[in-house]
Amino acid sequence: MRLALFWLAVSSRARYDPGKPQEHDGRVPSRRPSDREVADSGVRREEAERMPWFPSHSTVCDGRPCAPGEGNLQHVREDTPRGWRYKQWTQPYIHREAWVQARSRDVPHSPDEVAVYGDAVALAKRTALDGRVVVTSGDWDYRELVLNFVLHAHKLAYHNTLVLSMEAELHSDLTARAIPSADLSRSLAAWNETCLQRHIQAARTERHVAVAAMLAAGIDVLLCDATVVLLRPVVAELAAIPADLAVQRDAWPEDPVRKVGVAANAGFYYAHGTAAVSEFVLSAVRRGLIEFYLRWNNIGDQYGLSFVMADAKMDAKADGGAGGGRRGGGGRPGPPWGAA
């Protein structure tokens, strides 16, 4: 047995069951990457043996605040006919497919936990106007985009804008600027126990659970990516759409598009504050974790939202409903959403 274990630790050609992770916990492996892991990482062996075992993200670089993007592992870039881009199907750390797939696919906390979202919900209640808040999210890398979003929102007199800060550094910076911010750094860290190992995957997903908590508290939410720039008033117009959840159309992922003709953009939606809509948003988060089988994909939240909305649309059609998600009217209601 000792010989077998020793040989496994030093040989890249060790035979093992690819369906079971060689390391079940979060320790750094003390071995060379297997041939399967090298192939899954999309690089040559000599490159793989120089790469770290885990993705990393930092806010401090050489004792100073990192510039946007500086604290992340850097992808290889390639020159293409369309110009320079990050090389497709590679990543800057060793990918262990079996290890990732063995991680939890459960949401690490529910939106009704006061200990997790009590402060965020209280902030939303203080910030809301007419029972509504405009919400964006970001981390320290996104600080300039977040500030740009907020300033444009304020220019439209949307002073009911708040930020879901995924890192304490961003929360401190925004608080110093008197911008309402909810510090979600602790709840973001809980995603480390799940299959979402990249920082961006966890940050994109965590925002929806926080929004679900606000919806459960009866607060309407316009959720926007920090890259959105609001140029004209839109909140009242979106709130007037006769749907409980109004979502921007998208063309990806393909399966929902083939099924119902449209996908959902997880970075722009208006949701009415009800328990039913809160549960719908949370179901999208759960579905995103189930659909997380593409290791390169950073938009599991969009997969989840698109799939549950497509399923709701199909259910409404099967029941003879129009599926438009309109409020009121007789008979069984359609799904609580519409594609704006």
Short mmCIF file of C-alpha atoms in Angstrom, two decimals:
data_model
loop_
_atom_site.label_atom_id
_atom_site.label_comp_id
_atom_site.label_asym_id
_atom_site.label_seq_id
_atom_site.Cartn_x
_atom_site.Cartn_y
_atom_site.Cartn_z
CA MET A 1 0.00 0.00 0.00
CA ARG A 2 2.77 2.46 0.82
CA LEU A 3 4.46 1.78 -2.48
CA ALA A 4 1.23 2.30 -4.36
CA LEU A 5 0.60 5.61 -2.62
CA PHE A 6 4.15 6.77 -3.23
CA TRP A 7 3.95 5.90 -6.90
CA LEU A 8 0.64 7.73 -7.19
CA ALA A 9 2.14 10.86 -5.69
CA VAL A 10 5.05 11.11 -8.13
CA SER A 11 3.67 9.67 -11.38
CA SER A 12 1.50 11.65 -13.74
CA ARG A 13 0.36 8.42 -15.38
CA ALA A 14 -1.09 6.89 -12.22
CA ARG A 15 -4.33 5.06 -12.91
CA TYR A 16 -7.28 6.36 -10.93
CA ASP A 17 -11.02 6.61 -11.18
CA PRO A 18 -11.70 9.93 -12.97
CA GLY A 19 -15.11 10.02 -11.33
CA LYS A 20 -13.65 10.37 -7.83
CA PRO A 21 -11.47 13.23 -6.61
CA GLN A 22 -7.97 12.28 -5.45
CA GLU A 23 -8.16 14.90 -2.72
CA HIS A 24 -11.50 15.33 -0.99
CA ASP A 25 -10.72 18.49 0.92
CA GLY A 26 -9.23 21.88 0.16
CA ARG A 27 -5.57 21.04 0.74
CA VAL A 28 -3.03 21.77 -1.97
CA PRO A 29 -2.08 18.49 -3.71
CA SER A 30 1.55 17.41 -3.23
CA ARG A 31 1.82 15.62 -6.56
CA ARG A 32 2.14 16.28 -10.25
CA PRO A 33 -1.09 16.87 -12.17
CA SER A 34 -2.49 13.81 -13.90
CA ASP A 35 -2.72 13.62 -17.67
CA ARG A 36 -6.48 14.12 -17.40
CA GLU A 37 -6.01 17.26 -15.30
CA VAL A 38 -3.48 18.65 -17.76
CA ALA A 39 -5.86 18.06 -20.65
CA ASP A 40 -8.81 19.55 -18.76
CA SER A 41 -6.75 22.67 -18.06
CA GLY A 42 -6.20 23.20 -21.79
CA VAL A 43 -2.41 23.61 -21.62
CA ARG A 44 0.76 21.60 -22.19
CA ARG A 45 2.20 19.58 -19.32
CA GLU A 46 5.19 21.88 -18.81
CA GLU A 47 2.79 24.79 -18.37
CA ALA A 48 0.47 22.84 -16.07
CA GLU A 49 3.31 21.94 -13.74
CA ARG A 50 4.00 25.63 -13.18
CA MET A 51 0.37 26.54 -12.51
CA PRO A 52 -1.35 26.76 -9.11
CA TRP A 53 -3.92 24.20 -8.02
CA PHE A 54 -6.60 26.72 -7.15
CA PRO A 55 -7.93 29.95 -8.65
CA SER A 56 -6.99 32.98 -6.57
CA HIS A 57 -8.17 36.51 -6.07
CA SER A 58 -6.56 39.27 -4.03
CA THR A 59 -7.27 42.90 -3.22
CA VAL A 60 -3.71 43.71 -2.07
CA CYS A 61 -0.76 43.63 -4.48
CA ASP A 62 2.78 44.31 -3.22
CA GLY A 63 1.40 45.96 -0.10
CA ARG A 64 -0.92 48.34 -1.94
CA PRO A 65 -4.50 48.14 -3.27
CA CYS A 66 -4.59 46.12 -6.46
CA ALA A 67 -5.46 47.90 -9.66
CA PRO A 68 -8.64 46.52 -11.26
CA GLY A 69 -7.95 42.96 -12.33
CA GLU A 70 -4.37 42.91 -11.02
CA GLY A 71 -5.12 40.59 -8.12
CA ASN A 72 -6.49 37.80 -10.32
CA LEU A 73 -4.71 35.00 -12.13
CA GLN A 74 -4.07 36.13 -15.68
CA HIS A 75 -5.27 34.16 -18.67
CA VAL A 76 -3.06 33.65 -21.73
CA ARG A 77 -3.90 36.04 -24.57
CA GLU A 78 -3.84 35.19 -28.27
CA ASP A 79 -3.87 37.17 -31.50
CA THR A 80 -6.87 36.36 -33.70
CA PRO A 81 -8.26 37.82 -36.96
CA ARG A 82 -10.62 39.82 -34.74
CA GLY A 83 -7.79 41.13 -32.58
CA TRP A 84 -6.27 40.14 -29.25
CA ARG A 85 -8.43 38.15 -26.83
CA TYR A 86 -8.05 35.79 -23.90
CA LYS A 87 -7.33 32.32 -25.25
CA GLN A 88 -10.37 30.10 -25.33
CA TRP A 89 -10.57 26.75 -23.51
CA THR A 90 -7.64 27.40 -21.23
CA GLN A 91 -7.39 28.58 -17.66
CA PRO A 92 -4.49 29.76 -15.47
CA TYR A 93 -4.87 27.08 -12.78
CA ILE A 94 -5.05 23.29 -12.81
CA HIS A 95 -8.54 22.03 -13.33
CA ARG A 96 -9.62 18.97 -11.35
CA GLU A 97 -12.94 18.03 -12.88
CA ALA A 98 -13.75 15.24 -10.41
CA TRP A 99 -12.92 17.48 -7.45
CA VAL A 100 -15.12 20.33 -8.69
CA GLN A 101 -18.01 18.01 -9.50
CA ALA A 102 -17.77 16.46 -6.04
CA ARG A 103 -18.33 19.84 -4.35
CA SER A 104 -21.68 20.92 -2.95
CA ARG A 105 -24.41 22.08 -5.32
CA ASP A 106 -26.53 23.51 -2.53
CA VAL A 107 -26.99 27.21 -1.82
CA PRO A 108 -24.83 27.76 1.31
CA HIS A 109 -27.44 29.95 3.01
CA SER A 110 -31.10 30.79 2.48
CA PRO A 111 -32.35 34.34 1.89
CA ASP A 112 -34.50 34.32 5.03
CA GLU A 113 -31.56 33.97 7.40
CA VAL A 114 -31.51 37.18 9.43
CA ALA A 115 -27.92 36.57 10.45
CA VAL A 116 -26.82 36.63 6.80
CA TYR A 117 -28.99 39.29 5.17
CA GLY A 118 -30.51 41.19 8.07
CA ASP A 119 -28.23 44.20 7.55
CA ALA A 120 -28.73 44.18 3.78
CA VAL A 121 -32.52 44.06 4.10
CA ALA A 122 -32.49 46.80 6.75
CA LEU A 123 -30.36 48.95 4.43
CA ALA A 124 -32.76 48.34 1.56
CA LYS A 125 -35.72 49.39 3.70
CA ARG A 126 -33.95 52.62 4.71
CA THR A 127 -32.88 53.36 1.13
CA ALA A 128 -36.12 52.45 -0.68
CA LEU A 129 -38.39 55.02 -2.27
CA ASP A 130 -41.98 53.96 -2.90
CA GLY A 131 -40.95 50.48 -1.78
CA ARG A 132 -38.28 50.15 -4.49
CA VAL A 133 -34.51 50.00 -4.64
CA VAL A 134 -32.05 50.08 -7.52
CA VAL A 135 -29.33 47.52 -6.84
CA THR A 136 -25.96 46.79 -8.38
CA SER A 137 -23.10 44.67 -7.13
CA GLY A 138 -19.36 44.38 -7.46
CA ASP A 139 -16.05 43.62 -5.83
CA TRP A 140 -12.88 45.65 -5.40
CA ASP A 141 -11.93 45.07 -9.04
CA TYR A 142 -15.24 46.59 -10.11
CA ARG A 143 -15.02 49.68 -7.91
CA GLU A 144 -14.76 52.14 -10.81
CA LEU A 145 -17.68 50.53 -12.65
CA VAL A 146 -19.76 50.49 -9.47
CA LEU A 147 -19.08 54.16 -8.81
CA ASN A 148 -19.91 55.00 -12.43
CA PHE A 149 -23.22 53.15 -12.13
CA VAL A 150 -24.17 54.91 -8.90
CA LEU A 151 -23.29 58.39 -10.19
CA HIS A 152 -25.41 57.88 -13.30
CA ALA A 153 -28.27 56.59 -11.15
CA HIS A 154 -28.02 59.65 -8.90
CA LYS A 155 -28.04 61.88 -11.97
CA LEU A 156 -31.51 60.46 -12.65
CA ALA A 157 -32.49 61.16 -9.02
CA TYR A 158 -32.40 57.45 -8.16
CA HIS A 159 -31.12 58.05 -4.66
CA ASN A 160 -32.67 54.73 -3.68
CA THR A 161 -29.62 53.04 -5.17
CA LEU A 162 -27.53 50.63 -3.12
CA VAL A 163 -24.57 48.37 -3.75
CA LEU A 164 -24.06 44.74 -2.79
CA SER A 165 -20.35 44.85 -1.96
CA MET A 166 -18.72 41.47 -2.33
CA GLU A 167 -15.54 42.60 -0.59
CA ALA A 168 -14.96 44.61 2.56
CA GLU A 169 -12.61 46.99 0.75
CA LEU A 170 -15.34 48.07 -1.64
CA HIS A 171 -17.81 48.41 1.22
CA SER A 172 -15.42 50.68 3.13
CA ASP A 173 -14.73 52.81 0.06
CA LEU A 174 -18.42 53.29 -0.73
CA THR A 175 -19.34 53.96 2.89
CA ALA A 176 -16.70 56.71 2.98
CA ARG A 177 -18.43 58.21 -0.07
CA ALA A 178 -21.83 58.05 1.70
CA ILE A 179 -23.08 55.51 -0.85
CA PRO A 180 -25.39 52.86 0.65
CA SER A 181 -23.52 49.56 0.68
CA ALA A 182 -24.22 46.11 2.09
CA ASP A 183 -21.09 44.17 3.05
CA LEU A 184 -21.58 40.65 1.68
CA SER A 185 -17.95 39.54 1.98
CA ARG A 186 -18.77 36.89 4.59
CA SER A 187 -21.67 35.41 2.68
CA LEU A 188 -19.54 35.35 -0.47
CA ALA A 189 -16.88 33.30 1.32
CA ALA A 190 -19.47 30.60 2.07
CA TRP A 191 -19.53 29.71 -1.63
CA ASN A 192 -16.01 28.30 -1.31
CA GLU A 193 -17.58 25.05 -0.13
CA THR A 194 -19.58 24.71 -3.35
CA CYS A 195 -18.77 23.77 -6.93
CA LEU A 196 -18.36 27.47 -7.74
CA GLN A 197 -14.62 27.83 -7.27
CA ARG A 198 -13.94 30.99 -9.24
CA HIS A 199 -14.45 34.29 -7.48
CA ILE A 200 -16.57 35.71 -10.29
CA GLN A 201 -18.86 32.65 -10.31
CA ALA A 202 -19.60 33.07 -6.63
CA ALA A 203 -19.98 36.86 -6.84
CA ARG A 204 -22.48 36.64 -9.70
CA THR A 205 -24.56 34.05 -7.86
CA GLU A 206 -24.49 35.56 -4.37
CA ARG A 207 -26.14 38.78 -5.53
CA HIS A 208 -29.34 36.93 -6.48
CA VAL A 209 -29.68 35.34 -3.03
CA ALA A 210 -29.35 38.78 -1.46
CA VAL A 211 -31.98 40.13 -3.86
CA ALA A 212 -34.26 37.21 -2.93
CA ALA A 213 -33.98 38.27 0.71
CA MET A 214 -35.09 41.82 -0.19
CA LEU A 215 -37.98 40.50 -2.26
CA ALA A 216 -39.12 38.30 0.62
CA ALA A 217 -39.17 41.45 2.77
CA GLY A 218 -41.61 43.08 0.35
CA ILE A 219 -39.13 45.38 -1.42
CA ASP A 220 -39.19 45.75 -5.21
CA VAL A 221 -35.74 45.46 -6.79
CA LEU A 222 -34.25 46.61 -10.08
CA LEU A 223 -31.05 44.57 -10.31
CA CYS A 224 -28.39 45.80 -12.75
CA ASP A 225 -24.90 44.70 -13.66
CA ALA A 226 -22.36 47.35 -12.71
CA THR A 227 -21.55 47.66 -16.42
CA VAL A 228 -25.05 49.04 -17.05
CA VAL A 229 -25.29 52.81 -17.55
CA LEU A 230 -28.74 54.27 -16.95
CA LEU A 231 -29.23 57.18 -19.35
CA ARG A 232 -32.94 57.88 -18.83
CA PRO A 233 -35.58 57.10 -16.21
CA VAL A 234 -36.68 53.48 -16.49
CA VAL A 235 -37.75 52.30 -13.03
CA ALA A 236 -41.39 53.46 -13.16
CA GLU A 237 -41.73 52.08 -16.68
CA LEU A 238 -40.38 48.68 -15.67
CA ALA A 239 -42.51 48.61 -12.52
CA ALA A 240 -45.62 49.20 -14.65
CA ILE A 241 -45.03 46.10 -16.81
CA PRO A 242 -47.82 43.65 -15.83
CA ALA A 243 -45.44 40.93 -14.71
CA ASP A 244 -44.00 40.00 -11.36
CA LEU A 245 -40.55 39.63 -12.90
CA ALA A 246 -39.46 41.56 -15.99
CA VAL A 247 -36.14 40.42 -17.47
CA GLN A 248 -34.00 41.67 -20.31
CA ARG A 249 -33.93 39.29 -23.27
CA ASP A 250 -30.77 37.43 -24.18
CA ALA A 251 -29.66 34.87 -26.78
CA TRP A 252 -27.71 32.57 -24.47
CA PRO A 253 -27.82 29.79 -23.33
CA GLU A 254 -29.03 28.04 -26.46
CA ASP A 255 -31.31 25.38 -24.94
CA PRO A 256 -33.90 27.83 -23.53
CA VAL A 257 -33.75 29.76 -26.82
CA ARG A 258 -34.57 26.58 -28.74
CA LYS A 259 -37.33 25.77 -26.29
CA VAL A 260 -39.15 29.10 -25.97
CA GLY A 261 -37.33 31.46 -28.35
CA VAL A 262 -35.49 33.54 -25.77
CA ALA A 263 -33.08 33.38 -22.84
CA ALA A 264 -32.84 35.67 -19.81
CA ASN A 265 -30.13 38.18 -18.94
CA ALA A 266 -29.32 37.63 -15.27
CA GLY A 267 -27.77 41.09 -15.03
CA PHE A 268 -30.87 43.21 -15.61
CA TYR A 269 -34.31 42.52 -14.18
CA TYR A 270 -37.09 44.20 -12.25
CA ALA A 271 -38.66 42.02 -9.55
CA HIS A 272 -41.69 42.76 -7.40
CA GLY A 273 -41.25 42.13 -3.70
CA THR A 274 -43.33 39.05 -2.96
CA ALA A 275 -42.56 35.70 -1.40
CA ALA A 276 -43.42 33.95 -4.68
CA VAL A 277 -40.94 36.00 -6.71
CA SER A 278 -38.30 35.57 -4.02
CA GLU A 279 -38.69 31.80 -4.26
CA PHE A 280 -38.59 31.99 -8.07
CA VAL A 281 -35.27 33.87 -8.00
CA LEU A 282 -33.89 31.39 -5.48
CA SER A 283 -35.01 28.50 -7.70
CA ALA A 284 -32.97 30.07 -10.50
CA VAL A 285 -29.91 30.04 -8.24
CA ARG A 286 -30.48 26.37 -7.43
CA ARG A 287 -30.94 25.52 -11.09
CA GLY A 288 -27.74 27.36 -11.96
CA LEU A 289 -25.83 25.13 -9.55
CA ILE A 290 -27.37 22.05 -11.14
CA GLU A 291 -26.58 23.24 -14.65
CA PHE A 292 -22.97 23.97 -13.65
CA TYR A 293 -21.34 21.29 -15.76
CA LEU A 294 -19.33 23.57 -18.06
CA ARG A 295 -16.19 24.27 -16.09
CA TRP A 296 -15.29 27.30 -18.24
CA ASN A 297 -18.59 29.01 -17.63
CA ASN A 298 -18.75 32.04 -15.37
CA ILE A 299 -22.47 32.75 -15.90
CA GLY A 300 -24.13 29.92 -14.02
CA ASP A 301 -26.68 32.44 -12.75
CA GLN A 302 -27.81 33.20 -16.30
CA TYR A 303 -28.12 29.49 -17.06
CA GLY A 304 -30.27 29.01 -13.98
CA LEU A 305 -32.56 31.97 -14.64
CA SER A 306 -32.98 31.10 -18.32
CA PHE A 307 -33.80 27.46 -17.64
CA VAL A 308 -36.39 28.08 -14.91
CA MET A 309 -38.06 30.78 -16.98
CA ALA A 310 -38.19 28.49 -20.02
CA ASP A 311 -39.66 25.72 -17.87
CA ALA A 312 -42.31 28.09 -16.49
CA LYS A 313 -43.20 29.18 -20.00
CA MET A 314 -43.61 25.57 -21.16
CA ASP A 315 -45.70 24.72 -18.09
CA ALA A 316 -48.02 27.63 -18.84
CA LYS A 317 -48.44 26.52 -22.45
CA ALA A 318 -49.17 22.95 -21.36
CA ASP A 319 -51.86 24.27 -19.03
CA GLY A 320 -53.43 26.29 -21.83
CA GLY A 321 -52.23 29.65 -20.54
CA ALA A 322 -50.79 32.41 -22.67
CA GLY A 323 -47.55 32.32 -20.67
CA GLY A 324 -47.15 36.08 -20.71
CA GLY A 325 -46.85 36.40 -16.95
CA ARG A 326 -49.54 39.07 -16.77
CA ARG A 327 -51.10 39.93 -13.43
CA GLY A 328 -54.80 39.60 -12.81
CA GLY A 329 -57.37 37.93 -15.04
CA GLY A 330 -59.24 34.70 -14.57
CA GLY A 331 -58.09 31.12 -14.65
CA ARG A 332 -54.69 29.78 -13.72
CA PRO A 333 -52.03 32.53 -13.93
CA GLY A 334 -49.06 32.24 -16.24
CA PRO A 335 -45.46 32.29 -15.03
CA PRO A 336 -44.56 35.38 -12.98
CA TRP A 337 -42.26 36.86 -15.60
CA GLY A 338 -42.01 38.58 -18.93
CA ALA A 339 -39.13 39.27 -21.31
CA ALA A 340 -38.84 43.02 -21.76
#
